[in-house]
Amino acid sequence: MSVTLQNIITAIHAKANIDNASGVIDNVSIDSRSQQNNNKTLFFALVGPNHDAHIYIEDLISKGVKNFVVNYIPEILNDKANFYVVDNTLAALQDFASYYRSLFDFPVIGITGSNGKTIVKEWLNFLLSPDFNIIRSPKSYNSQVGVPLSVIAINENHNLGIFEAGISTSGEMIHLQKIIRPSIGILTNIGTAHDEGFSDISHKIKEKLKLFSGVDILILNKNKTVEAFIKPEIKIFTWSTNDRTADVFYQKHTFEDHSILNITYREKSFQVRIPFTDEASAENSMHCILAMLYMKYSLETIVARVSELFPVEMRLKIKTGINNCTLIDDSYSSDFQSLKIALDFLENQKQHKKRTLILSDIFQSGLSNEELYARVSHLIVSHKISRVICIGEVISHFKYKFLNPVSFVSTEEFIAAFDSLEFANETILIKGSRQFEFEKIVSLLEEKTHETVLEINLNAISHNLNFFKSKLDPKTKLMVMVKAFGYGSGSYEIARLLAHHKIDYLGVAFADEGIELRKAGIDLPIMVLNPEMTSFPSIIQHYLEPEIYSLRGLKAFLKIAAEKNLDQYPVHIKINTGMNRLGFDAEMLPELIAVLKETKLVSIKSILSHLAESDNQEDKTFTNQQISDFDRLSKTITESLKINPIRHISNSSGISNFPHAQFDMVRLGIGLYGVSNDAEETKMLENVGTLKSVISQLRSIDPGETVGYNRRFSAKRKTKVATVPIGYADGISRLWGNGVGYVMINNQKAPIIGSICMDMLMADATEINCFEGNEVIIFGKDPTVTAIAEAIHTIPYEILTSISSRVKRVFYRE
C-alpha cells in the first residue's frame, strides 16, 4: 500500500488538522497493540458502545505514529500529531477501503450466508491458488471492521480476491458491498445465526443478497424462497440434492471416513470424493465445485483438487508446550496477512522473553520473494523474535534476512533434528502452509495430556468486559476477579488481555495466585482478597496489595512493614455490612481508626464490602441496606482519617441490578465469563469456555445389558454406547450422570447413561451418526454451565471452578 494523505483526506471527507498533506501512508491500523504501527501508519480511532480508541492516541504518538483519523482531537494532543476529523471513524475506515478497492480491477468472489463462509473461502483459496495470486480475508475477518482491513491488504500483484461478508442486522451489507464489489457471488447456508437482528427470515435473506447487487453470477443452493428475492437481472448458478431442475444435481453416499458425491452437470456425470461425512461439508464442497465449473476448470482438475480438501481451523490457539513453553498454533496458514495478525497476537503473550517463530514458505503474497521476505524480516525485528526456524526451500534461501535463523528444507528434516533444537521457557509461534503438515510439529512441541480440553474464547472475554463497562459511569474504576485460576478458565492469558483493556485492578483470593501473575509479567495492581498472615512477606516482595479485614491482621502486617521500613504501602480495608464472612464490624471502626492514625507504614488504597444477595431482584431491601451501611461506615473512616480512597462494593450482579452503588469502583467476576443470573442479560453475553472431549470407543449393547458401576443403566433397546474420557476427577459431577445430563455429539444430544466414573462417562449415541475420535461437547453453548448447575442444584461458579487442572486449557482468538 502507498496512498497519499491528500487522497485519503478526500476519500474519507475529513477536516484535516495538518500543515502538509503531501505525505504517504503505507499501513492502516485500528489496533494500538500492534508492533507494526509506525510513522507511516494511519490509525483509525474507532468508537463503539463499549470502547473508545481515542484513549490510546497518546501512547501511539510516543511510539512514533503521526497520523490519526478521529471523531475529536484530545485536548492535550492538539499539536502533537496530524489529525483527520470525521463524524464517524468506522464510516471513514469503510470509505477509505472503498476508495482503495476502486484502484484495482480483477475478479473478486464475495461470500455470505449464515454458516460456512470461512470454510468456503479457505477451500476456494486452496483450490484456485495454483493458478492465481489470491488476496483473501484473514481468518474470519468478515465484519464491518474486518472487511475493510481485508481489502486494504490488496497489492498490485494480486489477480483474484476472495472475501467473506457477515452481518448481524439490517443496513450493514450495503457498506460491505461497496467495499468488496464482488463479480462472483456465493450464498452459503441460511441459518439461525443473528436471527435477533432481523424481523424474519425474509428480511435476513434480502439483507444478505445486497452483497450481490453487481455480480456477474450468483452461486447458491436452489431454493424457491431465496430465489424469490433475487433480482431478475442477476444470473444464478444453482446446485441441489433434491431438485433436478438445478444447474448441478448431486447425491451423496457416505462411508466411514469419506463421502462420494455423484454429480450431474450439463448431461455429464462425474464423481468427487471428499474426506468428510457430514452434510455441511458436502454443501460447502458444492459451492466450491460450482465456482470452479463457472471458472471453466476441467472435470479432472476439479475431481483431483477437491479430493484433497481439509478441515479448516479458524482460530489461533494457545497451548501448553513441553519444557515450560507456550505454543501459538496457527499451523494451517502461512500467508503474509495472517502472519501479521499472528505476530500481533504473539505480542500480547508476555509470559516468556524468548520468542521463536517456526515459519514455512509463504505463498500467494502478490510480492516478489525478495520483497516478501524483506517485509517478513521487518515484522520479525519489530516483534523482537529471538529465533526463526525456516522450513521450506524458498524461505531457507532468504534466511540471512532473519535473526538467529535455523533452516530446514522440509518438515521431515526439522523432525529429524528436533532433539538438537532445545525448546524451553519460550513462546513459540507455529505458522505453516497446509502442505508442510505443521500439525506434526505441534504434536512434538505440545505437552502430552489427555484428549479433553477447555477452550477459552478471548474474543468473548473482551465482549463481556466491554458489555459491563458500558454500564459504568466513565469515572468508575474496574477491578476484575481472576481468582480460582480465573474461575477455572486460566488466569495468565486472561490477565494479559485485561491489561490491554486498561482495567484498573486485578483481584485474586490468595497470595500465590498473585505471585504467579507477577512471575508471568503482569504489572497491573493486584489486590489479594483473602491473604493469610504467613503470606505477608511474599505479598510485599511481589508488590501485591492485601485486603485487611481484622485488627489482628492489620497489626501483623504493620509489624512486618516496620521491619521492612515500608512507607505508605497500599492496603485495602474491608467492612462487614451483612455478608458476615470477613471484615470489620461497625463497633470495631473506632479502634481501627485509632491504629491507622498512628502509622504511616500503610496507605489506605480502598475501602470495600461485599454484597450478599445482589442477584435477588424480587426483594432489594437487604442489599440496599448493605449499600447504605457501606456508604455511612466508609465515610466514617475517610472523614476521621481525612483520606479519599477508592470505595467499592458491587460485584457482577450489583453492576446490573444496583447501578446507584458503583461508588468509585466495581468488581467484575463471573459476568466476565458469560454467566449472569438474569436471562435477558445472558443473551447479551458470549460463551467463554467450551469443554470438549472425544469418543474413545463405540460399542453396541443388547436389551437388558447394563452400563457402568452398580449397573445403574439397563438398555431397553439395542443401544450404541459412546465412551468419553472425562469424569469426576476432571470436575464433572456424578449428579449429572445416569439420565440427568447429556453431552453433544455432532450437534445432537447424547444422554449420559450409567454412573459417571473417575475418568470416563458413557453416553447413548444410538440416534447419532458418529465414529470413534469424533468431538464431544461437555458444556459450552449447549449445555450451558447455568443449565447444568440448575439440573444438579448448584451454581455456575462451582461447575466452572471444579474443572481439574489436568484438563488442558486452550486459548484462542477468532
PDB file of N, CA and C in Angstrom, residues 532-570:
ATOM      1  N   GLU A 532      -3.443 -14.765  53.846  1.00  0.00           N
ATOM      2  CA  GLU A 532      -3.061 -15.380  55.118  1.00  0.00           C
ATOM      3  C   GLU A 532      -1.887 -14.591  55.693  1.00  0.00           C
ATOM      4  N   MET A 533      -1.846 -14.462  56.983  1.00  0.00           N
ATOM      5  CA  MET A 533      -0.805 -13.617  57.590  1.00  0.00           C
ATOM      6  C   MET A 533       0.596 -14.151  57.297  1.00  0.00           C
ATOM      7  N   THR A 534       0.707 -15.458  57.110  1.00  0.00           N
ATOM      8  CA  THR A 534       2.025 -16.024  56.792  1.00  0.00           C
ATOM      9  C   THR A 534       2.498 -15.611  55.397  1.00  0.00           C
ATOM     10  N   SER A 535       1.572 -15.095  54.570  1.00  0.00           N
ATOM     11  CA  SER A 535       1.941 -14.713  53.204  1.00  0.00           C
ATOM     12  C   SER A 535       2.338 -13.243  53.089  1.00  0.00           C
ATOM     13  N   PHE A 536       2.245 -12.472  54.206  1.00  0.00           N
ATOM     14  CA  PHE A 536       2.527 -11.031  54.125  1.00  0.00           C
ATOM     15  C   PHE A 536       3.925 -10.725  53.567  1.00  0.00           C
ATOM     16  N   PRO A 537       4.978 -11.429  53.980  1.00  0.00           N
ATOM     17  CA  PRO A 537       6.295 -11.130  53.401  1.00  0.00           C
ATOM     18  C   PRO A 537       6.333 -11.328  51.882  1.00  0.00           C
ATOM     19  N   SER A 538       5.698 -12.388  51.401  1.00  0.00           N
ATOM     20  CA  SER A 538       5.666 -12.638  49.960  1.00  0.00           C
ATOM     21  C   SER A 538       4.827 -11.594  49.239  1.00  0.00           C
ATOM     22  N   ILE A 539       3.756 -11.162  49.873  1.00  0.00           N
ATOM     23  CA  ILE A 539       2.913 -10.114  49.289  1.00  0.00           C
ATOM     24  C   ILE A 539       3.731  -8.854  49.070  1.00  0.00           C
ATOM     25  N   ILE A 540       4.507  -8.488  50.086  1.00  0.00           N
ATOM     26  CA  ILE A 540       5.335  -7.281  49.976  1.00  0.00           C
ATOM     27  C   ILE A 540       6.426  -7.468  48.920  1.00  0.00           C
ATOM     28  N   GLN A 541       7.042  -8.636  48.911  1.00  0.00           N
ATOM     29  CA  GLN A 541       8.120  -8.907  47.955  1.00  0.00           C
ATOM     30  C   GLN A 541       7.654  -8.737  46.513  1.00  0.00           C
ATOM     31  N   HIS A 542       6.414  -9.137  46.216  1.00  0.00           N
ATOM     32  CA  HIS A 542       5.909  -9.083  44.849  1.00  0.00           C
ATOM     33  C   HIS A 542       4.963  -7.902  44.624  1.00  0.00           C
ATOM     34  N   TYR A 543       4.965  -6.969  45.536  1.00  0.00           N
ATOM     35  CA  TYR A 543       4.163  -5.750  45.488  1.00  0.00           C
ATOM     36  C   TYR A 543       2.705  -6.059  45.145  1.00  0.00           C
ATOM     37  N   LEU A 544       2.140  -6.952  45.928  1.00  0.00           N
ATOM     38  CA  LEU A 544       0.707  -7.202  45.895  1.00  0.00           C
ATOM     39  C   LEU A 544       0.068  -6.354  46.986  1.00  0.00           C
ATOM     40  N   GLU A 545      -1.233  -6.147  46.902  1.00  0.00           N
ATOM     41  CA  GLU A 545      -1.917  -5.268  47.839  1.00  0.00           C
ATOM     42  C   GLU A 545      -2.926  -6.069  48.652  1.00  0.00           C
ATOM     43  N   PRO A 546      -2.700  -6.234  49.949  1.00  0.00           N
ATOM     44  CA  PRO A 546      -3.564  -7.111  50.735  1.00  0.00           C
ATOM     45  C   PRO A 546      -4.861  -6.439  51.183  1.00  0.00           C
ATOM     46  N   GLU A 547      -5.905  -7.236  51.257  1.00  0.00           N
ATOM     47  CA  GLU A 547      -7.126  -6.816  51.922  1.00  0.00           C
ATOM     48  C   GLU A 547      -6.919  -7.046  53.417  1.00  0.00           C
ATOM     49  N   ILE A 548      -7.211  -6.042  54.222  1.00  0.00           N
ATOM     50  CA  ILE A 548      -7.116  -6.153  55.686  1.00  0.00           C
ATOM     51  C   ILE A 548      -8.533  -6.174  56.240  1.00  0.00           C
ATOM     52  N   TYR A 549      -8.859  -7.248  56.976  1.00  0.00           N
ATOM     53  CA  TYR A 549     -10.241  -7.407  57.421  1.00  0.00           C
ATOM     54  C   TYR A 549     -10.362  -7.592  58.936  1.00  0.00           C
ATOM     55  N   SER A 550      -9.230  -7.526  59.665  1.00  0.00           N
ATOM     56  CA  SER A 550      -9.291  -7.677  61.108  1.00  0.00           C
ATOM     57  C   SER A 550      -8.161  -6.887  61.763  1.00  0.00           C
ATOM     58  N   LEU A 551      -8.353  -6.537  63.034  1.00  0.00           N
ATOM     59  CA  LEU A 551      -7.298  -5.832  63.767  1.00  0.00           C
ATOM     60  C   LEU A 551      -6.075  -6.717  63.921  1.00  0.00           C
ATOM     61  N   ARG A 552      -6.293  -7.998  64.124  1.00  0.00           N
ATOM     62  CA  ARG A 552      -5.171  -8.934  64.234  1.00  0.00           C
ATOM     63  C   ARG A 552      -4.347  -8.927  62.946  1.00  0.00           C
ATOM     64  N   GLY A 553      -5.021  -8.965  61.835  1.00  0.00           N
ATOM     65  CA  GLY A 553      -4.325  -8.953  60.551  1.00  0.00           C
ATOM     66  C   GLY A 553      -3.617  -7.632  60.316  1.00  0.00           C
ATOM     67  N   LEU A 554      -4.256  -6.534  60.679  1.00  0.00           N
ATOM     68  CA  LEU A 554      -3.640  -5.220  60.487  1.00  0.00           C
ATOM     69  C   LEU A 554      -2.360  -5.095  61.311  1.00  0.00           C
ATOM     70  N   LYS A 555      -2.439  -5.496  62.574  1.00  0.00           N
ATOM     71  CA  LYS A 555      -1.260  -5.367  63.437  1.00  0.00           C
ATOM     72  C   LYS A 555      -0.124  -6.270  62.967  1.00  0.00           C
ATOM     73  N   ALA A 556      -0.480  -7.445  62.463  1.00  0.00           N
ATOM     74  CA  ALA A 556       0.550  -8.358  61.944  1.00  0.00           C
ATOM     75  C   ALA A 556       1.228  -7.749  60.725  1.00  0.00           C
ATOM     76  N   PHE A 557       0.446  -7.121  59.866  1.00  0.00           N
ATOM     77  CA  PHE A 557       1.028  -6.516  58.665  1.00  0.00           C
ATOM     78  C   PHE A 557       1.892  -5.313  59.034  1.00  0.00           C
ATOM     79  N   LEU A 558       1.420  -4.505  59.984  1.00  0.00           N
ATOM     80  CA  LEU A 558       2.191  -3.332  60.407  1.00  0.00           C
ATOM     81  C   LEU A 558       3.527  -3.749  61.019  1.00  0.00           C
ATOM     82  N   LYS A 559       3.536  -4.854  61.724  1.00  0.00           N
ATOM     83  CA  LYS A 559       4.790  -5.333  62.327  1.00  0.00           C
ATOM     84  C   LYS A 559       5.819  -5.654  61.246  1.00  0.00           C
ATOM     85  N   ILE A 560       5.367  -6.375  60.208  1.00  0.00           N
ATOM     86  CA  ILE A 560       6.273  -6.728  59.109  1.00  0.00           C
ATOM     87  C   ILE A 560       6.666  -5.475  58.324  1.00  0.00           C
ATOM     88  N   ALA A 561       5.708  -4.557  58.137  1.00  0.00           N
ATOM     89  CA  ALA A 561       6.005  -3.317  57.417  1.00  0.00           C
ATOM     90  C   ALA A 561       7.087  -2.516  58.136  1.00  0.00           C
ATOM     91  N   ALA A 562       7.017  -2.516  59.467  1.00  0.00           N
ATOM     92  CA  ALA A 562       8.026  -1.795  60.240  1.00  0.00           C
ATOM     93  C   ALA A 562       9.398  -2.442  60.092  1.00  0.00           C
ATOM     94  N   GLU A 563       9.417  -3.773  60.109  1.00  0.00           N
ATOM     95  CA  GLU A 563      10.690  -4.495  59.952  1.00  0.00           C
ATOM     96  C   GLU A 563      11.326  -4.208  58.590  1.00  0.00           C
ATOM     97  N   LYS A 564      10.486  -3.965  57.591  1.00  0.00           N
ATOM     98  CA  LYS A 564      10.995  -3.740  56.234  1.00  0.00           C
ATOM     99  C   LYS A 564      11.090  -2.252  55.905  1.00  0.00           C
ATOM    100  N   ASN A 565      10.848  -1.390  56.899  1.00  0.00           N
ATOM    101  CA  ASN A 565      10.950   0.059  56.701  1.00  0.00           C
ATOM    102  C   ASN A 565      10.074   0.549  55.546  1.00  0.00           C
ATOM    103  N   LEU A 566       8.856   0.056  55.506  1.00  0.00           N
ATOM    104  CA  LEU A 566       7.939   0.469  54.447  1.00  0.00           C
ATOM    105  C   LEU A 566       7.359   1.842  54.741  1.00  0.00           C
ATOM    106  N   ASP A 567       6.932   2.490  53.690  1.00  0.00           N
ATOM    107  CA  ASP A 567       6.294   3.794  53.832  1.00  0.00           C
ATOM    108  C   ASP A 567       5.088   3.858  52.908  1.00  0.00           C
ATOM    109  N   GLN A 568       3.904   4.047  53.504  1.00  0.00           N
ATOM    110  CA  GLN A 568       2.656   4.208  52.739  1.00  0.00           C
ATOM    111  C   GLN A 568       2.391   3.020  51.805  1.00  0.00           C
ATOM    112  N   TYR A 569       2.598   1.805  52.307  1.00  0.00           N
ATOM    113  CA  TYR A 569       2.341   0.619  51.484  1.00  0.00           C
ATOM    114  C   TYR A 569       0.825   0.469  51.289  1.00  0.00           C
ATOM    115  N   PRO A 570       0.369   0.228  50.042  1.00  0.00           N
ATOM    116  CA  PRO A 570      -1.081   0.189  49.780  1.00  0.00           C
ATOM    117  C   PRO A 570      -1.763  -1.032  50.383  1.00  0.00           C
TER     118      PRO A 570
END
